[in-house]
Each structure stands twice: as structure tokens, then as C-alpha cells.
Short mmCIF file of C-alpha atoms and ligand atoms in Angstrom, two decimals:
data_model
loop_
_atom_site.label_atom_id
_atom_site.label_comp_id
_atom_site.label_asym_id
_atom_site.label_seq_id
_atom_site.Cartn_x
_atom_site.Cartn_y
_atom_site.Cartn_z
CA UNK A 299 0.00 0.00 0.00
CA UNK A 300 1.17 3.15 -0.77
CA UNK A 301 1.89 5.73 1.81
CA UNK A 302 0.08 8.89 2.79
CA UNK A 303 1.75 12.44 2.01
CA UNK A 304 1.01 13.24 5.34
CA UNK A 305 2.03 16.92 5.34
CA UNK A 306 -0.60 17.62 2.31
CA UNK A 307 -3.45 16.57 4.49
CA UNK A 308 -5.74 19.54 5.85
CA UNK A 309 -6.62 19.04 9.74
CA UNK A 310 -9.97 17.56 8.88
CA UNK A 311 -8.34 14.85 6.71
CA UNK A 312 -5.99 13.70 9.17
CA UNK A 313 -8.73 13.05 11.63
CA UNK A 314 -10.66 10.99 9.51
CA UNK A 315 -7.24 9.49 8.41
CA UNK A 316 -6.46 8.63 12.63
CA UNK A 317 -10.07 7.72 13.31
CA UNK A 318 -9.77 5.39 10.59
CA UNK A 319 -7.21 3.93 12.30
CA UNK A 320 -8.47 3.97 15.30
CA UNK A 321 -7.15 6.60 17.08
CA UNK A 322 -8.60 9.42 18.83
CA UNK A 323 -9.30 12.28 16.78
CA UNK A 324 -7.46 15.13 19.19
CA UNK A 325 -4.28 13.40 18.20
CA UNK A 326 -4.54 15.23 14.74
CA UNK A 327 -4.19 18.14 16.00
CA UNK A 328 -1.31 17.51 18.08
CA UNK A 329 0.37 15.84 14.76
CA UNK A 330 -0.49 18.61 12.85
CA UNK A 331 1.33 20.88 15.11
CA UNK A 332 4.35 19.07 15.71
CA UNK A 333 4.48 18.94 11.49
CA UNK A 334 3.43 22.69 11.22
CA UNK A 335 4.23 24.70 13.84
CA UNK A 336 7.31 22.82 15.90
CA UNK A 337 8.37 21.77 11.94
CA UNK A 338 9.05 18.26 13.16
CA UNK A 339 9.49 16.05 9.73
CA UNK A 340 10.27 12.72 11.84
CA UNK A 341 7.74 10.96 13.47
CA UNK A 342 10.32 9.48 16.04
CA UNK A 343 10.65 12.85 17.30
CA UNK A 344 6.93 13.60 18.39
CA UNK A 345 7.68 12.90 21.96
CA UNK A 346 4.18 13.41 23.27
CA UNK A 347 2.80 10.50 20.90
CA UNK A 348 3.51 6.84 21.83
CA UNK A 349 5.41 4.72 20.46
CA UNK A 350 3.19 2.61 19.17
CA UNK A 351 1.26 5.12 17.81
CA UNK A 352 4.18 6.10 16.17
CA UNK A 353 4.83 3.10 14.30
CA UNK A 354 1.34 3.00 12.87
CA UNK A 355 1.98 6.64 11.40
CA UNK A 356 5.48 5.37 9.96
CA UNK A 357 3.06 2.20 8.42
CA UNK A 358 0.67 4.84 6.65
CA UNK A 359 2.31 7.91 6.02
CA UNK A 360 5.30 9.18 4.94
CA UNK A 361 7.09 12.66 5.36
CA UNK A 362 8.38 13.77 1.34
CA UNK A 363 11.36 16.31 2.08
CA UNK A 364 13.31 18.51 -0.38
CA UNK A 365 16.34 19.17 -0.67
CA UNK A 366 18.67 22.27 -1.35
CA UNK A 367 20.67 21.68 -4.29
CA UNK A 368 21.86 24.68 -5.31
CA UNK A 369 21.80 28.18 -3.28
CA UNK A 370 22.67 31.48 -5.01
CA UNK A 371 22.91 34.65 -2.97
CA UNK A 372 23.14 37.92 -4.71
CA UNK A 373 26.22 40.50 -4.49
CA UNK A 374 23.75 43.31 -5.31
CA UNK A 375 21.06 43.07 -2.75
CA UNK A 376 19.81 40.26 -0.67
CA UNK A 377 17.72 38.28 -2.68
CA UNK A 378 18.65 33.99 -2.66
CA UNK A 379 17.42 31.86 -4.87
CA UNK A 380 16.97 28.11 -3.96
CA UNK A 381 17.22 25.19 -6.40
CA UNK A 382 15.18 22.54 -4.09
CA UNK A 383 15.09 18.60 -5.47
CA UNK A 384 11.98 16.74 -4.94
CA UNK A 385 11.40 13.09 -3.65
CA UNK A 386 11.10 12.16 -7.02
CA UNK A 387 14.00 13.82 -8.43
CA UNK A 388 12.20 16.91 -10.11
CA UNK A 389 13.84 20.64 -9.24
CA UNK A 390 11.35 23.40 -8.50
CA UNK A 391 12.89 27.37 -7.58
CA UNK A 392 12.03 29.51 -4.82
CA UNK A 393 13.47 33.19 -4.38
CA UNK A 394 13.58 34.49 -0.99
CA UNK A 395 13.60 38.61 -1.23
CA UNK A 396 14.43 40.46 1.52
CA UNK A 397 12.76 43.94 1.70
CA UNK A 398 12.71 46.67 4.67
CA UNK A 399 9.06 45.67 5.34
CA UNK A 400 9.39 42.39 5.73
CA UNK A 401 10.50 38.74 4.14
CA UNK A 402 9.16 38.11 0.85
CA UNK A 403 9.18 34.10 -1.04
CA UNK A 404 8.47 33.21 -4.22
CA UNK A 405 7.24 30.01 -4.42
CA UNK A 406 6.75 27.67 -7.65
CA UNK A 407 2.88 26.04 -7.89
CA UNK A 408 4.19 22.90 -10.70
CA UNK A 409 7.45 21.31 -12.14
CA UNK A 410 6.99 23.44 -15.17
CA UNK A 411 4.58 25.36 -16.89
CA UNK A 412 1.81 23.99 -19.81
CA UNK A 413 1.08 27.77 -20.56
CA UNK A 414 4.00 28.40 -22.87
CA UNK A 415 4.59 32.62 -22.41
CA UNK A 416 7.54 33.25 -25.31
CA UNK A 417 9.07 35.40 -22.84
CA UNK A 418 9.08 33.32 -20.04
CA UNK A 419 12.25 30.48 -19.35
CA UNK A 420 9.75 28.10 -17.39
CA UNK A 421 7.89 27.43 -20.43
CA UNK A 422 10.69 26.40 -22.01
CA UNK A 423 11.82 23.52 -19.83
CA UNK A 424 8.10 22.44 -20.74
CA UNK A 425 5.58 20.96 -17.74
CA UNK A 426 6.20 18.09 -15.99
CA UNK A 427 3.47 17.11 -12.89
CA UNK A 428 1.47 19.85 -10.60
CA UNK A 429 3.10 19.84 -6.97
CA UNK A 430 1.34 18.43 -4.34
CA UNK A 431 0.31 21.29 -0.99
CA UNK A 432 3.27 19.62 0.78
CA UNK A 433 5.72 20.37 -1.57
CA UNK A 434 4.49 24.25 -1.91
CA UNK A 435 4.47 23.87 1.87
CA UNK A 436 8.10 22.59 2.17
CA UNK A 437 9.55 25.45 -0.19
CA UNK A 438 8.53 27.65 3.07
CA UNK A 439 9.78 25.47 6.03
CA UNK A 440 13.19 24.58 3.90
CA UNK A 441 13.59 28.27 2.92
CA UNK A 442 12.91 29.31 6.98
CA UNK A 443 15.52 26.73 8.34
CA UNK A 444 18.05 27.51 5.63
CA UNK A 445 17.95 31.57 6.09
CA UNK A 446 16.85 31.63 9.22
CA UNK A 447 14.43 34.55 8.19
CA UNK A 448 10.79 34.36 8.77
CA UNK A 449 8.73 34.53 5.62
CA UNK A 450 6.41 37.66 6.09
CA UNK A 451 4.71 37.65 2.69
CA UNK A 452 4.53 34.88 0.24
CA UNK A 453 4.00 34.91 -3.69
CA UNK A 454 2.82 32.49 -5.73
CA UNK A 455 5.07 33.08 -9.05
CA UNK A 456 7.37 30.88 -9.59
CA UNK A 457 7.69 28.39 -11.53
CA UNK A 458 3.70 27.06 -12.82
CA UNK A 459 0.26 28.30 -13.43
CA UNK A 460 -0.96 28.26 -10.06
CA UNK A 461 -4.71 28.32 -11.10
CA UNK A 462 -3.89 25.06 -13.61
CA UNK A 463 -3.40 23.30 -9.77
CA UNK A 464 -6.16 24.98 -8.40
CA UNK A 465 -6.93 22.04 -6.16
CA UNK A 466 -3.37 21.65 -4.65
CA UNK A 467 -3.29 25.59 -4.12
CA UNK A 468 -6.15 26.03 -2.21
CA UNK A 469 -5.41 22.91 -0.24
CA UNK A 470 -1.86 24.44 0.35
CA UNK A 471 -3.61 28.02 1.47
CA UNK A 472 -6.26 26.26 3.68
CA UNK A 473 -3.18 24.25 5.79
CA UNK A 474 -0.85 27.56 5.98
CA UNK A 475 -3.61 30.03 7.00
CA UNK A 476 -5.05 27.23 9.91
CA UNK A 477 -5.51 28.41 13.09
CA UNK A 478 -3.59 25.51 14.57
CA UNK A 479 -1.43 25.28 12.00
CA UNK A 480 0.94 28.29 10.80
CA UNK A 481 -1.99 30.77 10.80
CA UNK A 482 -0.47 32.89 8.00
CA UNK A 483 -2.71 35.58 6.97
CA UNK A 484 -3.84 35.26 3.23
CA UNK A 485 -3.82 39.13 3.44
CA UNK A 486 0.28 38.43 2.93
CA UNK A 487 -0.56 36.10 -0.19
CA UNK A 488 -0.37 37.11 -3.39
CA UNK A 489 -1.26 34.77 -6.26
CA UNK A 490 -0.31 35.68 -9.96
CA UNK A 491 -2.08 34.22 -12.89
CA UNK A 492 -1.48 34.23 -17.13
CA UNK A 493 -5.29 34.79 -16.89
CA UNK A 494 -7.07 31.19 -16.69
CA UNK A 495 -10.72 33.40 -17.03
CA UNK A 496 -12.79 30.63 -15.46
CA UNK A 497 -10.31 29.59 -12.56
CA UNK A 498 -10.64 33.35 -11.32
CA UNK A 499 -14.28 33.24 -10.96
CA UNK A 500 -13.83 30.04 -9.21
CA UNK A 501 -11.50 31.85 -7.22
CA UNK A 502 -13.40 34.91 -6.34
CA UNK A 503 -15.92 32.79 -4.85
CA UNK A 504 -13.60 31.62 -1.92
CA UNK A 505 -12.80 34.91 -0.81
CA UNK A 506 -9.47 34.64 0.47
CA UNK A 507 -8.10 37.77 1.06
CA UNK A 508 -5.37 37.21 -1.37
CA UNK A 509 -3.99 39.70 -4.25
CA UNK A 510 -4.74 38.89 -7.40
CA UNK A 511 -2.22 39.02 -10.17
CA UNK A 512 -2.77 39.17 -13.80
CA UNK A 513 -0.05 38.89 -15.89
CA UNK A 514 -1.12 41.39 -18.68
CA UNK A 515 1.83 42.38 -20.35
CA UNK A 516 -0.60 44.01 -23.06
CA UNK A 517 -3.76 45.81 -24.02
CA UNK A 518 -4.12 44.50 -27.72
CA UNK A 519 -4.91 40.95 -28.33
CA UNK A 520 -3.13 39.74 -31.46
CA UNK A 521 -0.04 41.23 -29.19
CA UNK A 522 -0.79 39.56 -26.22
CA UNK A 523 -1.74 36.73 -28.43
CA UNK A 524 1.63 36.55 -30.02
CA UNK A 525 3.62 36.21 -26.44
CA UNK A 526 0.68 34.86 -24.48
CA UNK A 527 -0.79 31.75 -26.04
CA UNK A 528 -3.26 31.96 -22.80
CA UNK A 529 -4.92 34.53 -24.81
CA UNK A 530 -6.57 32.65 -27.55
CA UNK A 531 -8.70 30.90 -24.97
CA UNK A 532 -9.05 33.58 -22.85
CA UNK A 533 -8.66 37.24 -24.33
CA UNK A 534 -8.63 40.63 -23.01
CA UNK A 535 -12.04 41.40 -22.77
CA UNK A 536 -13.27 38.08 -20.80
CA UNK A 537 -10.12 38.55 -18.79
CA UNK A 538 -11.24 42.00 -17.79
CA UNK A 539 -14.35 40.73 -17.27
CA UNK A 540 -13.65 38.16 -14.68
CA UNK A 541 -11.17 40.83 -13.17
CA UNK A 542 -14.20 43.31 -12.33
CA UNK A 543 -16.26 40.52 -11.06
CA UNK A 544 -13.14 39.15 -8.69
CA UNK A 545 -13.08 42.97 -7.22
CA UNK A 546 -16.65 43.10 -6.91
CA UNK A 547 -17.38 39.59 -5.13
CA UNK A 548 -14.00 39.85 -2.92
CA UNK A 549 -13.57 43.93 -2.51
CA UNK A 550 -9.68 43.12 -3.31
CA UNK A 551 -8.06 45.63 -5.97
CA UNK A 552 -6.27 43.42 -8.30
CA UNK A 553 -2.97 43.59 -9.73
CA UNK A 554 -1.84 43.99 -13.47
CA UNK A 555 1.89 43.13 -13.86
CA UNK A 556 3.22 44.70 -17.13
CA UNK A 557 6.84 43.54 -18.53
CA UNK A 558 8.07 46.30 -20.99
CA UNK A 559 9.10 44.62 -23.85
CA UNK A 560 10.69 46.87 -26.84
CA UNK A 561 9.04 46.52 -29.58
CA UNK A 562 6.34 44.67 -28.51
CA UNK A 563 4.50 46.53 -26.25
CA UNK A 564 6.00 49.66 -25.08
CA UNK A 565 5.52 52.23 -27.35
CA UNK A 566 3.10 55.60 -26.27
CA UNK A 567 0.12 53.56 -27.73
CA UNK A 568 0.78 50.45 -25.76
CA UNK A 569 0.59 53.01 -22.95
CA UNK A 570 -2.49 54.56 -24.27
CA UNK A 571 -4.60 51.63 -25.06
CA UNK A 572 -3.66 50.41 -21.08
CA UNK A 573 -4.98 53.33 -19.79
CA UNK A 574 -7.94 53.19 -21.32
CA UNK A 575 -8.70 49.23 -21.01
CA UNK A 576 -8.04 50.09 -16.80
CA UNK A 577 -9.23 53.16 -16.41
CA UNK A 578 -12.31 52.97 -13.43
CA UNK A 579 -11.06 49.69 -12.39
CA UNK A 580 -9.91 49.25 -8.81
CA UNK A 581 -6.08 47.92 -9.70
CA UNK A 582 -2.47 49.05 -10.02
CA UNK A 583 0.18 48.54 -12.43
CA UNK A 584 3.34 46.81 -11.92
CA UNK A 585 5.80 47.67 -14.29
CA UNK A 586 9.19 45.67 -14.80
CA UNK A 587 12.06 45.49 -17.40
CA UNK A 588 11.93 41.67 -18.70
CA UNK A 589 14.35 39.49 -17.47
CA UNK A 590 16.82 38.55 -20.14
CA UNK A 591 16.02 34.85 -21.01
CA UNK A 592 18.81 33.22 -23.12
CA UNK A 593 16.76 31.25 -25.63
CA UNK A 594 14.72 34.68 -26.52
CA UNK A 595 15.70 37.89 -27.75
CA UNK A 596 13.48 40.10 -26.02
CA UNK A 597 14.92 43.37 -24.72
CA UNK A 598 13.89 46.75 -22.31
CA UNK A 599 15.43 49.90 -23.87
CA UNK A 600 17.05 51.58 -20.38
CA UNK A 601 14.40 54.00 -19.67
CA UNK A 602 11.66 52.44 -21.67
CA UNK A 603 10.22 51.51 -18.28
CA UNK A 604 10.12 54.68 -16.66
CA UNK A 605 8.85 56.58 -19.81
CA UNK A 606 5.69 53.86 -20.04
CA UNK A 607 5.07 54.85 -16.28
CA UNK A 608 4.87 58.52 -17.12
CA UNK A 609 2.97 58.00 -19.86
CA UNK A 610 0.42 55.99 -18.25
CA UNK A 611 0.44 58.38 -15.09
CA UNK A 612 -0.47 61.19 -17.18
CA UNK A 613 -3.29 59.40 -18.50
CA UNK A 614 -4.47 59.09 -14.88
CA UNK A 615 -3.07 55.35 -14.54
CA UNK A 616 -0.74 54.68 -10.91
CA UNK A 617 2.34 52.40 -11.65
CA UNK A 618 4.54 51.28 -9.36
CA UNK A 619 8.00 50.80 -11.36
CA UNK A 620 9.37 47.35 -9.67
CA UNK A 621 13.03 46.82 -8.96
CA UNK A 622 14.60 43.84 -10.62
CA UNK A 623 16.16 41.40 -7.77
CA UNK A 624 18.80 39.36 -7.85
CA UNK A 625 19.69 40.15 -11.15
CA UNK A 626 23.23 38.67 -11.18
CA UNK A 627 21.61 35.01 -10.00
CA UNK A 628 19.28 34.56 -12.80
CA UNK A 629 16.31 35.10 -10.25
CA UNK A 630 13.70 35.62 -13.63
CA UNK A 631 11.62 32.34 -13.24
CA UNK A 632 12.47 29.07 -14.43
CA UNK A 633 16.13 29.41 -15.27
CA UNK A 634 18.07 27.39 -12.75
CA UNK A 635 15.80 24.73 -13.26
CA UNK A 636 16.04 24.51 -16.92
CA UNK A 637 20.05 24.88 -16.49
CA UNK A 638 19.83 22.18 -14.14
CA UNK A 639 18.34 19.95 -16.86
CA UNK A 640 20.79 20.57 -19.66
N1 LIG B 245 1.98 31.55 -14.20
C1 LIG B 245 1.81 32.70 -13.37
C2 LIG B 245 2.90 32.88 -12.33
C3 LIG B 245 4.32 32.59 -12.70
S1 LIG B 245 5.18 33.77 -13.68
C4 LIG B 245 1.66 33.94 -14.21
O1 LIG B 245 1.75 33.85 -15.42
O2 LIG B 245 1.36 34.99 -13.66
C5 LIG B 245 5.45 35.14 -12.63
C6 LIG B 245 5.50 36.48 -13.36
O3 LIG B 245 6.74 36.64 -14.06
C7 LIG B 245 4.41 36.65 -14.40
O4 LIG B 245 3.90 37.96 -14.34
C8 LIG B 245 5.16 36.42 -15.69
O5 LIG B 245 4.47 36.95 -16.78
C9 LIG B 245 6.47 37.07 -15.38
N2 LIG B 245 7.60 36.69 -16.22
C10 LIG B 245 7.92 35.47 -16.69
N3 LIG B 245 9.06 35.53 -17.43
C11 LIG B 245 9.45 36.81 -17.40
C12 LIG B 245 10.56 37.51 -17.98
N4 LIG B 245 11.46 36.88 -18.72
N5 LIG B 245 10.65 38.82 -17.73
C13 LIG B 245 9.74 39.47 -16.98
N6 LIG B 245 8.69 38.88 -16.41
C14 LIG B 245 8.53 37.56 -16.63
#
């Protein structure tokens, strides 16, 4: 028989699981917190459980670690990126980025990405398997005891379409956000999506408390099209759509993250059409150069970024110009993976 994944079962689960077997159901909670909150990962080291209780979780579950295999730490500011190996061999990045308000990680949602963005380096390692809640869990507890920071704020963009494992994500939210658990506000979460229309009503029905993220990266459809293959299923009207509805059900503004790319989408029109596609719409704009990606040859022209920004403020548009991180560790999504591969 195979074995439980016992850290990607929510409190109710492992109840039923120990009732199942017997056991009293308050025991749950005191496994859950010894996996959760004391981070214990060895069953032989919950001292409060007896043995023999112990043995029968060794039986049914097991405890899937990660492990570091590479660690980068920038020269330029403090951002680390961590190359973790899964049980079954698969890598998966996570980006810890240290700010003055707090602890920032960027966590990846799926051993690569089905959604195929030209610009982006995850798609081109192509998708392997969704991760499980565990392993989204275990970026945070490895990336805790390695630093020794606490994460303050986590974001879901790394590597994956975190709405194409919807399931696994909201499993993954539900165990970090439990009370008895690591009670992590979902007010600290944000999740970015390519724009999977149908997921985000889904989502906005849940009402989290999370930030929404839409990877825009352009007002015109046959442009977004051409870098965005999300976009034929999904294009910029629906999208907006389902972004006005999200804001209305969950009173959250969203945000629209915009990577200047020359000759693709930054020119005054670009800026133009933006404004008028957001104007009245409860959102902001992040705008960022685009990470160099060595199979592509997309480029930012140095200032292109801050002359969209002006552009778009004078059309009555707020845009928060982001700082590229880590830029001398290849911290743009996907890359140490897909180096790791060759
Ligand atoms: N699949 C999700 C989350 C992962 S990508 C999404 O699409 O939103 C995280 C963010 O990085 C997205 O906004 C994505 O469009 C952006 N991105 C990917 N490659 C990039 C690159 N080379 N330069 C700049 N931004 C990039």
C-alpha cells in the first residue's frame, strides 16, 4: 500500500485518516502541530505520541522532504534563490527577497509550466506534474531553516500556473492560514495568474483575502496573443471581465503586472490603449524590465520603463516601477531549473 503524504493533508483529513485507524481524533491536532508549527518532519521525534502510535503513522504515512541543491545569494542586494530537489528527483525554484518591510518568497505552484509565455524560461523547460500542498508547503519550512528569516509575505510566481493546480493551491492556502497550524494571513498572499478566465471566478468565490495578479503584459490581443498563447482561450475582454467581477465579489483591488518589452508593447500607444482598457477599475500597475532569457531575444530599452510609467500616469493610470532582484543570480523564473536539466 502506498503511503500517505502526510504533510498535504488539511486538519480535517488527518482526523478521519487517525479515526480510521483507530485513534482518537485530538491526536490530529497535536500531529499537525508538531508537522506545522514545531516543523518536526520525523515521526520518532513527536515525543508526546507513543510509540506505538508512532509506528502505525510510519506504516501509513510518509514525510516527502526537499532538498537544497543549489543556493545562489546575490552580491547586489539580498535576494537567494533556492534550487530545491523533490522526492522524485524533479527541481522546483524559490526566491527568498528580503525587503525593509518584511520577508518576501516566491514560491513555484508545478514542475513546469503547460502555458508556454515566449518570454518566459519556465515554459521552455516544458511541464512536468502539478506539486502536491506539501511540496508548496516545504519550499517555506526549507527556505525558513536555511535563512533563518521568517517569511512575512509569500508569492505564488514561480515556476507554474498556479490556477492550472487549483486544487493543490487552495489545499496548500487552507493548511498555511489554519488556526492551529501556521496561521499565516492570506492578506500576505499574493497569487499571480497568465489569466485562466474561469479559474478566477472560481477563485473569487472563496474569498481569500489574497492579491490577485494578472499577468497582462498588453492591451491588444493579437499582441498579447503573439507572447501569451493563454490569450486565444481567454482574451482581453473576458479577462477584464472576470477581473471586475473578482473585485466586486471579494472587494480586493487586483494587480496587473506589465513587462516592458521593446518593440512589442512599449511604445506611447501600448501606454495609451492600457490606460484606457483600466481606467475605473480598482487595480495598479506593476511595471518591470523583462528578465533577459537566453533562448529569446526580447529586450527593455534603459528608460523604456520609466517613460511607459509617465505615460500611463499622465493618462491618470498609478504604476509602481518594480526593482529587478537578484539580477546577477538569474532570479527571472524558471532558469536554474532549466540549467539544471541541460
Ligand atoms: N503563471 C503565473 C505565475 C508565474 S510567472 C503567471 O503567469 O502569472 C510570474 C511572473 O513573471 C508573471 O507575471 C510572468 O508573466 C512574469 N515573467 C515570466 N518571465 C518573465 C521575464 N522573462 N521577464 C519578466 N517577467 C517575466
Amino acid at each position: 500500500m502506498e503511503k500517505t503524504d502526510i504533510l498535504s493533508l488539511d486538519l480535517q483529513e488527518l482526523q478521519s485518516a487517525l479515526e480510521k485507524m483507530g485513534e482518537k481524533k485530538f491526536r490530529a491536532k497535536q500531529i499537525f502541530q508538531w508537522l506545522h508549527v514545531k516543523r518536526v518532519l520525523d515521526f520518532d521525534k513527536m515525543t508526546d505520541i507513543s510509540i506505538q502510535l508512532r509506528e502505525c503513522l510510519k506504516e501509513n504515512f510518509c514525510i516527502n522532504g526537499l532538498f537544497m541543491q543549489k543556493r545562489l545569494a546575490s552580491c547586489i542586494d539580498n535576494t537567494v534563490k533556492y534550487l530545491y530537489r523533490l522526492h522524485d528527483g524533479n527541481f522546483v525554484e524559490t526566491v527568498l527577497m528580503q525587503y525593509h518591510y518584511g520577508n518576501s518568497l516566491c514560491i513555484s505552484t508545478q514542475v513546469g509550466c503547460k502555458m508556454g509565455c515566449r518570454f518566459c524560461a519556465s515554459a521552455i523547460a516544458g511541464f512536468v506534474r502539478n506539486l502536491e500542498p506539501s511540496e508548496m508547503l516545504m519550499q517555506i519550512y526549507e527556505t525558513e531553516k536555511n535563512s533563518g528569516v521568517k517569511i512575512s509575505n509569500l508569492v505564488l510566481m514561480g515556476i507554474g500556473e498556479p490556477l492550472d493546480n487549483f486544487d493543490n493551491v487552495m489545499k496548500f492556502l487552507n493548511i498555511l492560514s489554519h488556526k492551529d497550524g501556521n496561521n499565516f494571513s492570506l492578506r500576505h498572499v499574493s497569487l499571480s495568474t497568465c489569466g485562466l478566465v474561469p479559474k478566477i471566478y472560481e477563485l473569487a468565490g472563496l474569498k481569500l483575502g489574497l492579491t490577485l495578479c494578472i499577468s497582462l503584459h498588453s492591451a491588444d490581443n493579437s499582441a498579447r496573443s503573439e507572447i501569451m498563447p493563454v490569450n486565444c482561450a481567454y482574451n482581453i475582454d473576458e479577462l477584464v471581465k472576470a477581473c471586475k467581477y473578482y473585485i466586486a465579489e471579494t472587494g480586493r483591488r487586483i494587480t496587473f503586472e506589465y513587462a516592458v518589452i521593446d518593440n512589442v508593447n512599449s511604445s506611447d500607444k501600448d501606454a495609451d490603449k492600457l490606460a484606457d482598457l483600466l481606467r475605473g477599475i480598482n487595480c495598479h500597475v506593476n511595471l518591470i524590465p523583462v528578465n533577459k532569457v537566453k533562448e529569446r531575444n526580447y529586450r527593455t530599452a534603459k528608460n523604456a520603463v520609466a517613460e511607459f510609467a509617465g505615460r500611463l500616469e499622465k493618462r491618470g493610470i498609478n504604476a509602481t516601477v518594480r526593482r529587478t532582484l537578484g539580477s546577477d543570480i538569474e532570479a527571472a523564473c524558471g532558469q536554474l531549473r532549466r540549467d539544471a536539466l541541460k
